[in-house]
mmCIF file of C-alpha atoms and ligand atoms in Angstrom:
data_model
loop_
_atom_site.group_PDB
_atom_site.id
_atom_site.type_symbol
_atom_site.label_atom_id
_atom_site.label_comp_id
_atom_site.label_asym_id
_atom_site.label_seq_id
_atom_site.Cartn_x
_atom_site.Cartn_y
_atom_site.Cartn_z
ATOM 1 C CA MET A 2 -13.348 6.160 13.597
ATOM 2 C CA THR A 3 -11.172 4.758 16.266
ATOM 3 C CA GLY A 4 -8.844 1.806 16.514
ATOM 4 C CA LYS A 5 -5.308 0.993 15.184
ATOM 5 C CA ARG A 6 -3.630 4.168 13.966
ATOM 6 C CA VAL A 7 -2.786 4.092 10.280
ATOM 7 C CA GLY A 8 -0.297 5.978 8.170
ATOM 8 C CA ILE A 9 -0.554 5.868 4.421
ATOM 9 C CA LEU A 10 2.400 6.544 2.126
ATOM 10 C CA ILE A 11 1.592 7.876 -1.398
ATOM 11 C CA SER A 12 3.438 9.307 -4.380
ATOM 12 C CA GLY A 13 0.695 10.432 -6.655
ATOM 13 C CA ARG A 14 -3.083 10.207 -7.423
ATOM 14 C CA GLY A 15 -3.905 8.497 -4.156
ATOM 15 C CA SER A 16 -7.010 6.725 -5.085
ATOM 16 C CA ASN A 17 -6.166 3.688 -2.830
ATOM 17 C CA MET A 18 -5.505 6.174 -0.129
ATOM 18 C CA ARG A 19 -9.063 7.567 -0.734
ATOM 19 C CA SER A 20 -10.617 4.190 -0.459
ATOM 20 C CA LEU A 21 -8.752 3.511 2.786
ATOM 21 C CA ILE A 22 -9.969 7.137 4.240
ATOM 22 C CA ALA A 23 -13.538 6.269 3.060
ATOM 23 C CA ALA A 24 -13.568 2.876 4.824
ATOM 24 C CA ALA A 25 -12.062 4.156 8.005
ATOM 25 C CA SER A 26 -14.806 6.746 8.229
ATOM 26 C CA THR A 27 -17.641 4.155 8.354
ATOM 27 C CA PRO A 28 -18.902 3.173 11.715
ATOM 28 C CA ASP A 29 -16.963 0.186 13.497
ATOM 29 C CA PHE A 30 -14.191 0.192 11.145
ATOM 30 C CA PRO A 31 -11.161 -0.921 13.314
ATOM 31 C CA ALA A 32 -8.782 1.684 12.067
ATOM 32 C CA GLU A 33 -8.293 5.516 11.694
ATOM 33 C CA ILE A 34 -6.029 7.240 9.141
ATOM 34 C CA VAL A 35 -3.916 9.621 11.278
ATOM 35 C CA LEU A 36 -1.432 10.661 8.823
ATOM 36 C CA VAL A 37 -0.703 10.762 4.981
ATOM 37 C CA ILE A 38 2.951 11.088 3.777
ATOM 38 C CA SER A 39 4.157 11.676 0.341
ATOM 39 C CA ASN A 40 7.771 11.655 -1.004
ATOM 40 C CA ASN A 41 6.423 13.928 -3.633
ATOM 41 C CA GLY A 42 5.092 17.399 -2.693
ATOM 42 C CA LYS A 43 2.985 17.368 -6.037
ATOM 43 C CA ALA A 44 1.212 14.344 -5.236
ATOM 44 C CA GLU A 45 -2.644 14.862 -6.061
ATOM 45 C CA GLY A 46 -3.617 12.813 -3.122
ATOM 46 C CA LEU A 47 -2.201 15.214 -0.451
ATOM 47 C CA SER A 48 -4.976 17.980 -1.094
ATOM 48 C CA TYR A 49 -7.694 15.274 -1.043
ATOM 49 C CA ALA A 50 -6.301 14.118 2.494
ATOM 50 C CA GLU A 51 -6.056 17.761 3.710
ATOM 51 C CA ASP A 52 -9.507 18.349 2.548
ATOM 52 C CA ALA A 53 -10.602 15.419 4.691
ATOM 53 C CA GLY A 54 -8.970 16.670 7.940
ATOM 54 C CA ILE A 55 -6.112 14.427 7.826
ATOM 55 C CA PRO A 56 -2.528 15.559 8.823
ATOM 56 C CA THR A 57 -0.239 15.358 5.736
ATOM 57 C CA LYS A 58 3.567 15.517 5.492
ATOM 58 C CA VAL A 59 5.918 15.728 2.422
ATOM 59 C CA ILE A 60 9.306 14.111 2.986
ATOM 60 C CA ALA A 61 11.228 14.704 -0.135
ATOM 61 C CA HIS A 62 13.516 11.779 -0.744
ATOM 62 C CA ARG A 63 15.901 13.958 -2.736
ATOM 63 C CA ALA A 64 16.913 15.647 0.617
ATOM 64 C CA PHE A 65 18.509 12.491 1.812
ATOM 65 C CA VAL A 66 21.825 11.016 0.740
ATOM 66 C CA SER A 67 20.925 7.342 1.163
ATOM 67 C CA ARG A 68 17.667 5.298 1.038
ATOM 68 C CA GLU A 69 18.085 4.285 4.694
ATOM 69 C CA ASP A 70 18.338 8.041 5.737
ATOM 70 C CA PHE A 71 15.171 8.702 4.130
ATOM 71 C CA ASP A 72 13.525 5.780 5.667
ATOM 72 C CA ARG A 73 14.860 6.686 9.190
ATOM 73 C CA ALA A 74 13.173 10.147 8.708
ATOM 74 C CA LEU A 75 9.899 8.490 7.576
ATOM 75 C CA ASP A 76 10.126 6.204 10.589
ATOM 76 C CA GLY A 77 10.535 9.155 12.960
ATOM 77 C CA VAL A 78 7.521 11.121 11.502
ATOM 78 C CA LEU A 79 5.355 7.742 11.763
ATOM 79 C CA ALA A 80 6.549 7.080 15.331
ATOM 80 C CA GLU A 81 5.866 10.657 16.343
ATOM 81 C CA ALA A 82 2.317 10.453 15.144
ATOM 82 C CA GLY A 83 1.918 7.128 17.106
ATOM 83 C CA VAL A 84 1.274 5.170 13.792
ATOM 84 C CA GLU A 85 0.711 1.571 14.295
ATOM 85 C CA ILE A 86 0.099 0.221 10.788
ATOM 86 C CA VAL A 87 1.588 1.614 7.487
ATOM 87 C CA CYS A 88 -0.198 1.225 4.185
ATOM 88 C CA LEU A 89 1.637 1.945 0.992
ATOM 89 C CA ALA A 90 -0.658 3.278 -1.671
ATOM 90 C CA GLY A 91 1.111 3.909 -4.878
ATOM 91 C CA PHE A 92 4.156 4.812 -2.961
ATOM 92 C CA MET A 93 6.903 4.672 -5.640
ATOM 93 C CA ARG A 94 9.931 4.394 -3.525
ATOM 94 C CA ILE A 95 11.594 1.008 -2.727
ATOM 95 C CA LEU A 96 11.892 0.819 1.031
ATOM 96 C CA SER A 97 15.313 -0.319 2.515
ATOM 97 C CA ASP A 98 15.517 -3.609 4.274
ATOM 98 C CA TRP A 99 15.936 -1.744 7.551
ATOM 99 C CA PHE A 100 12.467 -0.176 7.355
ATOM 100 C CA ALA A 101 10.764 -3.371 6.039
ATOM 101 C CA LYS A 102 12.258 -5.374 8.864
ATOM 102 C CA ARG A 103 11.366 -2.582 11.442
ATOM 103 C CA TRP A 104 7.773 -2.597 10.326
ATOM 104 C CA ALA A 105 7.359 -6.268 9.636
ATOM 105 C CA GLY A 106 3.829 -7.310 10.115
ATOM 106 C CA ARG A 107 2.634 -3.740 10.378
ATOM 107 C CA LEU A 108 3.322 -2.680 6.678
ATOM 108 C CA LEU A 109 0.996 -3.411 3.671
ATOM 109 C CA ASN A 110 1.173 -2.830 0.042
ATOM 110 C CA ILE A 111 -1.259 -3.007 -2.744
ATOM 111 C CA HIS A 112 0.034 -4.257 -6.229
ATOM 112 C CA PRO A 113 -1.930 -4.391 -9.423
ATOM 113 C CA SER A 114 -1.391 -8.070 -10.565
ATOM 114 C CA LEU A 115 -1.928 -11.403 -9.111
ATOM 115 C CA LEU A 116 1.372 -11.909 -7.327
ATOM 116 C CA PRO A 117 3.852 -13.710 -7.601
ATOM 117 C CA LEU A 118 3.254 -12.684 -11.277
ATOM 118 C CA PHE A 119 4.397 -9.463 -12.702
ATOM 119 C CA LYS A 120 6.239 -7.863 -10.018
ATOM 120 C CA GLY A 121 7.859 -4.204 -10.216
ATOM 121 C CA VAL A 122 6.629 -1.585 -12.777
ATOM 122 C CA HIS A 123 4.802 -1.707 -16.096
ATOM 123 C CA VAL A 124 2.655 -4.411 -14.496
ATOM 124 C CA HIS A 125 -0.287 -4.386 -16.911
ATOM 125 C CA GLU A 126 2.106 -4.274 -19.920
ATOM 126 C CA GLN A 127 3.638 -7.313 -18.427
ATOM 127 C CA ALA A 128 0.344 -9.097 -18.061
ATOM 128 C CA LEU A 129 -0.750 -8.132 -21.553
ATOM 129 C CA ALA A 130 2.538 -9.307 -23.041
ATOM 130 C CA ALA A 131 2.318 -12.597 -21.329
ATOM 131 C CA GLY A 132 -1.235 -13.143 -22.745
ATOM 132 C CA VAL A 133 -2.832 -14.059 -19.422
ATOM 133 C CA ARG A 134 -6.737 -14.247 -19.478
ATOM 134 C CA ILE A 135 -7.002 -13.148 -15.910
ATOM 135 C CA SER A 136 -5.120 -10.532 -13.938
ATOM 136 C CA GLY A 137 -5.962 -8.791 -10.690
ATOM 137 C CA CYS A 138 -4.613 -7.318 -7.621
ATOM 138 C CA THR A 139 -2.912 -8.270 -4.382
ATOM 139 C CA VAL A 140 -2.606 -6.918 -0.864
ATOM 140 C CA HIS A 141 0.482 -8.325 0.840
ATOM 141 C CA PHE A 142 2.718 -7.770 3.879
ATOM 142 C CA VAL A 143 5.874 -5.899 2.755
ATOM 143 C CA VAL A 144 9.142 -7.666 3.280
ATOM 144 C CA PRO A 145 12.606 -6.780 2.105
ATOM 145 C CA ASP A 146 12.276 -8.477 -1.385
ATOM 146 C CA LEU A 147 10.120 -6.277 -3.690
ATOM 147 C CA ASP A 148 6.423 -7.572 -4.234
ATOM 148 C CA ALA A 149 7.376 -10.825 -2.522
ATOM 149 C CA GLY A 150 5.593 -10.587 0.952
ATOM 150 C CA PRO A 151 2.906 -13.051 2.183
ATOM 151 C CA ILE A 152 -0.460 -12.466 0.408
ATOM 152 C CA ILE A 153 -3.492 -11.198 2.602
ATOM 153 C CA ALA A 154 -6.028 -10.473 -0.168
ATOM 154 C CA GLN A 155 -6.446 -10.857 -3.953
ATOM 155 C CA ALA A 156 -9.145 -10.256 -6.540
ATOM 156 C CA ALA A 157 -9.095 -11.716 -10.006
ATOM 157 C CA VAL A 158 -10.110 -9.517 -13.059
ATOM 158 C CA PRO A 159 -10.673 -11.025 -16.428
ATOM 159 C CA VAL A 160 -8.506 -9.543 -19.204
ATOM 160 C CA ALA A 161 -10.849 -8.483 -22.092
ATOM 161 C CA LEU A 162 -10.009 -8.804 -25.712
ATOM 162 C CA GLY A 163 -8.517 -5.614 -26.974
ATOM 163 C CA ASP A 164 -7.698 -4.463 -23.450
ATOM 164 C CA THR A 165 -4.833 -1.936 -23.220
ATOM 165 C CA PRO A 166 -2.635 -1.370 -20.183
ATOM 166 C CA GLU A 167 -4.905 1.748 -19.437
ATOM 167 C CA THR A 168 -8.283 -0.103 -19.756
ATOM 168 C CA LEU A 169 -7.117 -3.184 -17.779
ATOM 169 C CA ALA A 170 -5.572 -0.964 -15.272
ATOM 170 C CA ALA A 171 -8.791 0.972 -14.636
ATOM 171 C CA ARG A 172 -10.784 -2.313 -14.135
ATOM 172 C CA ILE A 173 -8.016 -3.678 -11.712
ATOM 173 C CA LEU A 174 -8.114 -0.401 -9.781
ATOM 174 C CA ALA A 175 -11.882 -0.687 -9.015
ATOM 175 C CA GLU A 176 -11.122 -4.094 -7.275
ATOM 176 C CA GLU A 177 -8.088 -2.607 -5.498
ATOM 177 C CA HIS A 178 -10.395 -0.160 -3.882
ATOM 178 C CA LYS A 179 -12.277 -3.151 -2.306
ATOM 179 C CA ILE A 180 -9.570 -5.354 -1.310
ATOM 180 C CA TYR A 181 -7.341 -2.889 0.357
ATOM 181 C CA PRO A 182 -9.832 -1.688 3.020
ATOM 182 C CA ALA A 183 -10.844 -5.414 3.540
ATOM 183 C CA ALA A 184 -7.275 -6.489 4.088
ATOM 184 C CA LEU A 185 -6.515 -3.483 6.389
ATOM 185 C CA LYS A 186 -9.676 -4.486 8.446
ATOM 186 C CA LEU A 187 -8.301 -7.959 8.772
ATOM 187 C CA LEU A 188 -4.954 -6.727 10.007
ATOM 188 C CA ALA A 189 -6.443 -4.085 12.385
ATOM 189 C CA GLU A 190 -8.762 -6.659 13.968
ATOM 190 C CA GLY A 191 -5.741 -9.038 14.523
ATOM 191 C CA ARG A 192 -7.343 -11.589 12.192
ATOM 192 C CA VAL A 193 -4.244 -11.884 10.038
ATOM 193 C CA ARG A 194 -0.554 -11.692 11.168
ATOM 194 C CA LEU A 195 2.714 -12.194 9.770
ATOM 195 C CA GLU A 196 4.527 -15.381 11.439
ATOM 196 C CA ASN A 197 7.691 -16.946 10.118
ATOM 197 C CA GLY A 198 7.427 -15.377 6.801
ATOM 198 C CA HIS A 199 3.787 -16.584 6.310
ATOM 199 C CA ALA A 200 0.358 -14.708 6.467
ATOM 200 C CA VAL A 201 -1.533 -16.646 9.364
ATOM 201 C CA PHE A 202 -5.186 -16.058 9.502
ATOM 202 C CA ALA A 203 -7.553 -16.342 12.436
ATOM 203 C CA LEU A 204 -10.931 -15.712 10.854
HETATM 204 C C1 GRF B 330 -2.204 1.341 -8.074
HETATM 205 O O1 GRF B 330 -2.476 0.588 -9.075
HETATM 206 C C2 GRF B 330 -1.302 0.489 -6.959
HETATM 207 O O2 GRF B 330 -1.864 -0.907 -7.085
HETATM 208 C C3 GRF B 330 -0.056 0.766 -7.365
HETATM 209 O O3 GRF B 330 0.136 1.962 -7.879
HETATM 210 C C4 GRF B 330 -1.260 2.409 -8.217
HETATM 211 C C5 GRF B 330 -1.415 3.754 -7.222
HETATM 212 O O4 GRF B 330 -2.618 4.239 -7.538
HETATM 213 N N1 GRF B 330 0.843 0.247 -6.365
HETATM 214 P P1 GRF B 330 -3.404 5.295 -6.575
HETATM 215 O O5 GRF B 330 -2.272 6.452 -6.296
HETATM 216 O O6 GRF B 330 -3.730 4.656 -5.461
HETATM 217 O O7 GRF B 330 -4.458 5.763 -7.182
#
């Protein structure tokens, strides 16, 4: 459990966080989870991380006047912990351009659709309303534009007849838990990098 030092940002349940913690605890994984930060003190994921022996920190966004002030506090805590890669895992705050640029190439997000389709929130509702027969999930580099960064990994998930946002979300979540650790592994091993606004792979 050594390698690149990873910080995970969460706001709630933290199931993707758990999949990253599990992957990082396997032999030869090229990254270790050194810190979990939540903007929400009630995030369920916090107690799981604590039980796993991972330091946690709550930074309540309401305590800050501007988005960038919050992001600067976040950045300070990450730097103090020697974090090298940040994974957003159900982190429900839009980060400032300042933060996205500062962490460019070292900041990942997971989104529950096949981007560039269905950005933002109510993602599964959007997919069902559009009538797509396939949806899925995406891990991408974070850039200032929301859910628009270069794609590292995707998984496709068929939409079933009668799917509700909840049933579709559950099937997609199972795939999220596979592709997020895989994408983090690629980045931590230097097998993908962000260059001139593109994901460049060296497999
Ligand atoms: C996931 O569906 C993720 O793709 C989205 O928010 C949800 C977070 O779930 N960004 P969890 O907190 O990781 O369980």
